[in-house]
Amino acid sequence: MIVIKTKAVVAAAATFYSATSLRVTPSISEATASNTMSNTHRGNIICAGLSCLDLQLVGCTQSGSEEAIERYDEAVHCAGGSASMTGTTLALLLRPSDENEPREEEVHVLTKIGPDFAGSTLLEFYRRAGASTNLVLTDEAARTSMAVLPIFKNGKRGCFVNLACNDGFTVDEILGQVDQGVKSIASPTRAFLFGYPHLMPQMQGKSLSSMLHKARQKLSSRGSSVLIGVDLNGVDGSDPTAAREALIPALSEIDVLHLNEDEALVLSSSSSSESKTDDDVSPQMLSQIASFHAEGCAVVLLSLGSKGAFVSVTPDAQRLEQLSSNDSDLASIAISRWTPGTQVRVPAFQIAHGDINANGAGDALFSGFCLAASSWGCAMESEDWKVTPQVAGQFASLVAWQRCDAKTRDGDGMKSAACLMELIRDGNLPDELEG
């Protein structure tokens, strides 16, 4: 993600863009890692759904009083929402080691904006990160969504948002952009990532299921298997029934579902108030995950905050086999070969210097996991090393680790996706965070 300081933001934007470099000089390991995919098919990833222009108030105090005058260190604009966060994260991870080289992997943002400052600023963020904006829909009659996020000194955040054009983003509009992508994108699509359905009233329940099903059909027309990932946010705990109805009908179309513990509890059909243990996912949480699998979801990625993440694979072998490629010349989705019923926990990693910005950590975890679980992950494999649920979880945790590090989150010093895989392969991981 790229940021713009709000002071004199309009006048300073061009100066910021020209002065900010997203290029990172590759280390020897990065250069070696990038060669891993030199003989593989190129691919693309579509990051769709909600977007907004965020105004982050960094370093906020938090006195606890609603009417207290709080202070902050600086204000920055950044690209927010699921489509923005996943798109810019993956674009930065997958950029070539030499800026003059063509991209092996394309990242396309599919979202809806208005013809205003916020919309044009989002487009510039995407381009500077290296993501394509060809699938972004501009509605001349709409306003781009904006959000204000206080980033507290402890790394946590608040959020105040006007969803604007996201409220009216329809299934027909998003599928129309998918059709455009099928016609204009030469490489096969590895993954279609969507978020956040609970904040997009036109794409919930059966409408969400239909959209995901049709998107898979359209994007799989070239014979490749497309991973469908859905990231949750804005799950309303005041109306659990509505929250469940927005998601459950679509679970059979979802290959990777990402949510946190609070969201899982809201979606639980159980009235039990059993609390989670210090060391393991609670029985109630495991039961809820099992219910997601029973409804057809292939893999559940559960965020555990500072404790890392929990990965659960469906026990239904046929559900995984559905994700095998129809074309022997194309790489299969990694999860199609995972052992049914596998459950693993992966740690979060320490940021030693303590300069942390956790905004977008969940999006980073989700996008990293889906990348590893897709055919891109298969392309990184060798005869004696495979992308397992443990490896995909570790990769996702590394992506989130870089995103939460205030020094690397915007691309400067960020290790490439291939290099992160090499760290896992070599067992050269950062120290684990003690949750």
Short mmCIF file of C-alpha atoms in Angstrom, two decimals, residues 56-246:
data_model
loop_
_atom_site.label_atom_id
_atom_site.label_comp_id
_atom_site.label_asym_id
_atom_site.label_seq_id
_atom_site.Cartn_x
_atom_site.Cartn_y
_atom_site.Cartn_z
CA GLN A 56 -5.29 7.14 8.53
CA LEU A 57 -4.60 9.14 11.68
CA VAL A 58 -1.34 7.50 12.72
CA GLY A 59 -0.18 7.40 16.34
CA CYS A 60 -3.52 8.26 17.94
CA THR A 61 -3.85 8.56 21.68
CA GLN A 62 -6.74 6.70 23.28
CA SER A 63 -7.84 8.10 26.63
CA GLY A 64 -11.07 6.13 26.84
CA SER A 65 -13.38 9.14 27.05
CA GLU A 66 -15.77 9.73 24.14
CA GLU A 67 -15.43 13.53 24.30
CA ALA A 68 -11.70 13.72 25.02
CA ILE A 69 -9.45 15.65 22.66
CA GLU A 70 -7.12 13.00 21.25
CA ARG A 71 -3.84 13.62 19.46
CA TYR A 72 -2.21 11.95 16.46
CA ASP A 73 1.27 12.08 14.93
CA GLU A 74 0.45 12.37 11.22
CA ALA A 75 -2.35 11.89 8.70
CA VAL A 76 -1.95 9.87 5.51
CA HIS A 77 -4.23 8.80 2.69
CA CYS A 78 -4.04 5.20 1.53
CA ALA A 79 -5.98 2.71 -0.57
CA GLY A 80 -8.41 0.85 1.70
CA GLY A 81 -10.99 -1.91 1.44
CA SER A 82 -10.60 -5.52 0.37
CA ALA A 83 -10.05 -4.95 -3.37
CA SER A 84 -7.47 -2.25 -2.65
CA MET A 85 -5.62 -4.04 0.14
CA THR A 86 -5.39 -7.43 -1.55
CA GLY A 87 -4.62 -5.89 -4.93
CA THR A 88 -1.78 -3.64 -3.79
CA THR A 89 -0.33 -6.29 -1.47
CA LEU A 90 -0.14 -8.90 -4.22
CA ALA A 91 1.06 -6.42 -6.83
CA LEU A 92 3.99 -5.45 -4.59
CA LEU A 93 4.79 -9.07 -3.77
CA LEU A 94 4.72 -10.17 -7.40
CA ARG A 95 6.57 -7.30 -9.05
CA PRO A 96 9.61 -8.30 -11.14
CA SER A 97 13.07 -7.95 -9.60
CA ASP A 98 13.97 -5.56 -12.44
CA GLU A 99 11.42 -2.83 -13.15
CA ASN A 100 12.24 -3.10 -16.86
CA GLU A 101 11.21 -6.75 -16.98
CA PRO A 102 7.64 -7.74 -17.87
CA ARG A 103 5.43 -9.00 -15.07
CA GLU A 104 5.16 -12.77 -14.83
CA GLU A 105 2.02 -12.36 -12.75
CA GLU A 106 -0.65 -9.72 -13.30
CA VAL A 107 -2.85 -8.36 -10.51
CA HIS A 108 -6.14 -6.71 -11.49
CA VAL A 109 -8.29 -4.62 -9.15
CA LEU A 110 -12.03 -4.93 -9.79
CA THR A 111 -14.02 -2.38 -7.84
CA LYS A 112 -16.37 0.57 -8.27
CA ILE A 113 -15.45 4.23 -7.84
CA GLY A 114 -16.83 7.66 -8.65
CA PRO A 115 -15.38 10.42 -10.86
CA ASP A 116 -13.90 12.34 -7.93
CA PHE A 117 -10.65 13.05 -6.11
CA ALA A 118 -10.98 9.93 -3.96
CA GLY A 119 -11.51 7.73 -7.01
CA SER A 120 -8.62 9.16 -9.02
CA THR A 121 -6.37 8.88 -5.97
CA LEU A 122 -7.25 5.20 -5.59
CA LEU A 123 -6.43 4.60 -9.25
CA GLU A 124 -3.02 6.19 -8.77
CA PHE A 125 -2.34 4.03 -5.71
CA TYR A 126 -3.13 0.89 -7.70
CA ARG A 127 -0.92 1.87 -10.61
CA ARG A 128 2.01 2.83 -8.42
CA ALA A 129 1.85 -0.55 -6.67
CA GLY A 130 1.87 -2.25 -10.07
CA ALA A 131 -1.76 -3.40 -10.17
CA SER A 132 -3.85 -3.08 -13.31
CA THR A 133 -6.85 -0.72 -13.20
CA ASN A 134 -8.44 -1.97 -16.44
CA LEU A 135 -11.27 -3.68 -14.55
CA VAL A 136 -12.11 -0.76 -12.26
CA LEU A 137 -15.64 0.50 -12.94
CA THR A 138 -16.17 4.27 -12.80
CA ASP A 139 -19.79 5.27 -12.21
CA GLU A 140 -20.30 8.88 -13.28
CA ALA A 141 -23.29 9.18 -10.94
CA ALA A 142 -21.61 7.70 -7.84
CA ARG A 143 -19.25 8.84 -5.10
CA THR A 144 -16.13 6.95 -4.11
CA SER A 145 -16.24 5.51 -0.61
CA MET A 146 -14.08 7.16 2.06
CA ALA A 147 -13.06 6.08 5.57
CA VAL A 148 -11.31 7.64 8.55
CA LEU A 149 -9.15 5.24 10.56
CA PRO A 150 -7.52 6.21 13.85
CA ILE A 151 -4.38 4.06 14.15
CA PHE A 152 -3.66 3.83 17.86
CA LYS A 153 -0.21 3.69 19.38
CA ASN A 154 -0.71 0.03 20.29
CA GLY A 155 -1.11 -0.82 16.58
CA LYS A 156 -4.88 -1.35 16.70
CA ARG A 157 -7.35 0.81 14.79
CA GLY A 158 -10.87 2.18 14.63
CA CYS A 159 -12.92 2.84 11.49
CA PHE A 160 -15.56 5.36 10.38
CA VAL A 161 -16.77 4.83 6.80
CA ASN A 162 -19.25 6.07 4.20
CA LEU A 163 -19.66 3.11 1.85
CA ALA A 164 -21.04 5.32 -0.96
CA CYS A 165 -20.86 3.48 -4.34
CA ASN A 166 -20.16 0.13 -2.64
CA ASP A 167 -23.80 0.15 -1.53
CA GLY A 168 -24.94 0.10 -5.14
CA PHE A 169 -22.29 -2.22 -6.62
CA THR A 170 -24.36 -4.95 -8.29
CA VAL A 171 -23.79 -8.52 -9.42
CA ASP A 172 -24.39 -7.54 -13.05
CA GLU A 173 -21.77 -4.80 -12.80
CA ILE A 174 -19.09 -7.04 -11.34
CA LEU A 175 -19.81 -9.83 -13.83
CA GLY A 176 -19.68 -7.31 -16.65
CA GLN A 177 -16.16 -6.38 -15.56
CA VAL A 178 -15.27 -10.09 -15.36
CA ASP A 179 -16.45 -10.48 -18.96
CA GLN A 180 -14.20 -7.60 -19.92
CA GLY A 181 -11.31 -9.34 -18.18
CA VAL A 182 -11.93 -12.62 -20.00
CA LYS A 183 -11.74 -10.77 -23.31
CA SER A 184 -8.72 -8.57 -22.52
CA ILE A 185 -6.45 -10.64 -20.24
CA ALA A 186 -4.26 -13.10 -22.09
CA SER A 187 -3.03 -15.18 -19.14
CA PRO A 188 -5.19 -17.68 -17.21
CA THR A 189 -6.71 -16.50 -13.95
CA ARG A 190 -5.25 -18.19 -10.88
CA ALA A 191 -7.63 -16.71 -8.28
CA PHE A 192 -10.68 -14.50 -7.90
CA LEU A 193 -10.62 -12.86 -4.47
CA PHE A 194 -13.70 -11.06 -3.15
CA GLY A 195 -14.45 -9.02 -0.03
CA TYR A 196 -16.37 -7.83 1.99
CA PRO A 197 -19.89 -9.23 1.30
CA HIS A 198 -21.40 -8.11 4.61
CA LEU A 199 -20.69 -4.49 3.64
CA MET A 200 -22.02 -4.88 0.09
CA PRO A 201 -25.82 -5.27 0.24
CA GLN A 202 -26.20 -6.17 -3.45
CA MET A 203 -23.87 -9.17 -3.13
CA GLN A 204 -25.09 -11.28 -0.25
CA GLY A 205 -26.75 -14.66 0.17
CA LYS A 206 -27.99 -16.20 -3.09
CA SER A 207 -26.78 -13.18 -5.05
CA LEU A 208 -23.26 -13.73 -3.70
CA SER A 209 -23.46 -17.43 -4.53
CA SER A 210 -24.62 -16.70 -8.07
CA MET A 211 -21.92 -14.09 -8.62
CA LEU A 212 -19.12 -16.39 -7.44
CA HIS A 213 -20.45 -19.33 -9.47
CA LYS A 214 -20.71 -17.31 -12.67
CA ALA A 215 -17.33 -15.64 -12.12
CA ARG A 216 -15.72 -19.09 -11.78
CA GLN A 217 -17.43 -20.31 -14.93
CA LYS A 218 -16.33 -17.30 -16.97
CA LEU A 219 -12.75 -17.30 -15.70
CA SER A 220 -12.34 -21.08 -16.09
CA SER A 221 -13.33 -21.02 -19.74
CA ARG A 222 -9.71 -21.58 -20.82
CA GLY A 223 -9.47 -24.85 -18.90
CA SER A 224 -7.65 -23.53 -15.85
CA SER A 225 -8.93 -24.02 -12.32
CA VAL A 226 -9.68 -20.75 -10.53
CA LEU A 227 -9.47 -20.45 -6.76
CA ILE A 228 -12.37 -18.49 -5.29
CA GLY A 229 -11.52 -16.72 -2.04
CA VAL A 230 -13.83 -14.62 0.16
CA ASP A 231 -12.65 -12.32 2.93
CA LEU A 232 -15.08 -11.22 5.63
CA ASN A 233 -15.33 -7.85 7.35
CA GLY A 234 -18.19 -5.86 8.81
CA VAL A 235 -20.02 -8.93 10.11
CA ASP A 236 -22.77 -7.36 12.23
CA GLY A 237 -23.01 -8.93 15.66
CA SER A 238 -26.30 -7.13 16.38
CA ASP A 239 -28.12 -9.35 13.87
CA PRO A 240 -26.47 -12.79 13.69
CA THR A 241 -29.32 -14.23 11.62
CA ALA A 242 -28.85 -11.65 8.86
CA ALA A 243 -25.09 -12.14 9.04
CA ARG A 244 -25.49 -15.88 8.47
CA GLU A 245 -28.01 -15.41 5.67
CA ALA A 246 -25.54 -13.13 3.87
#
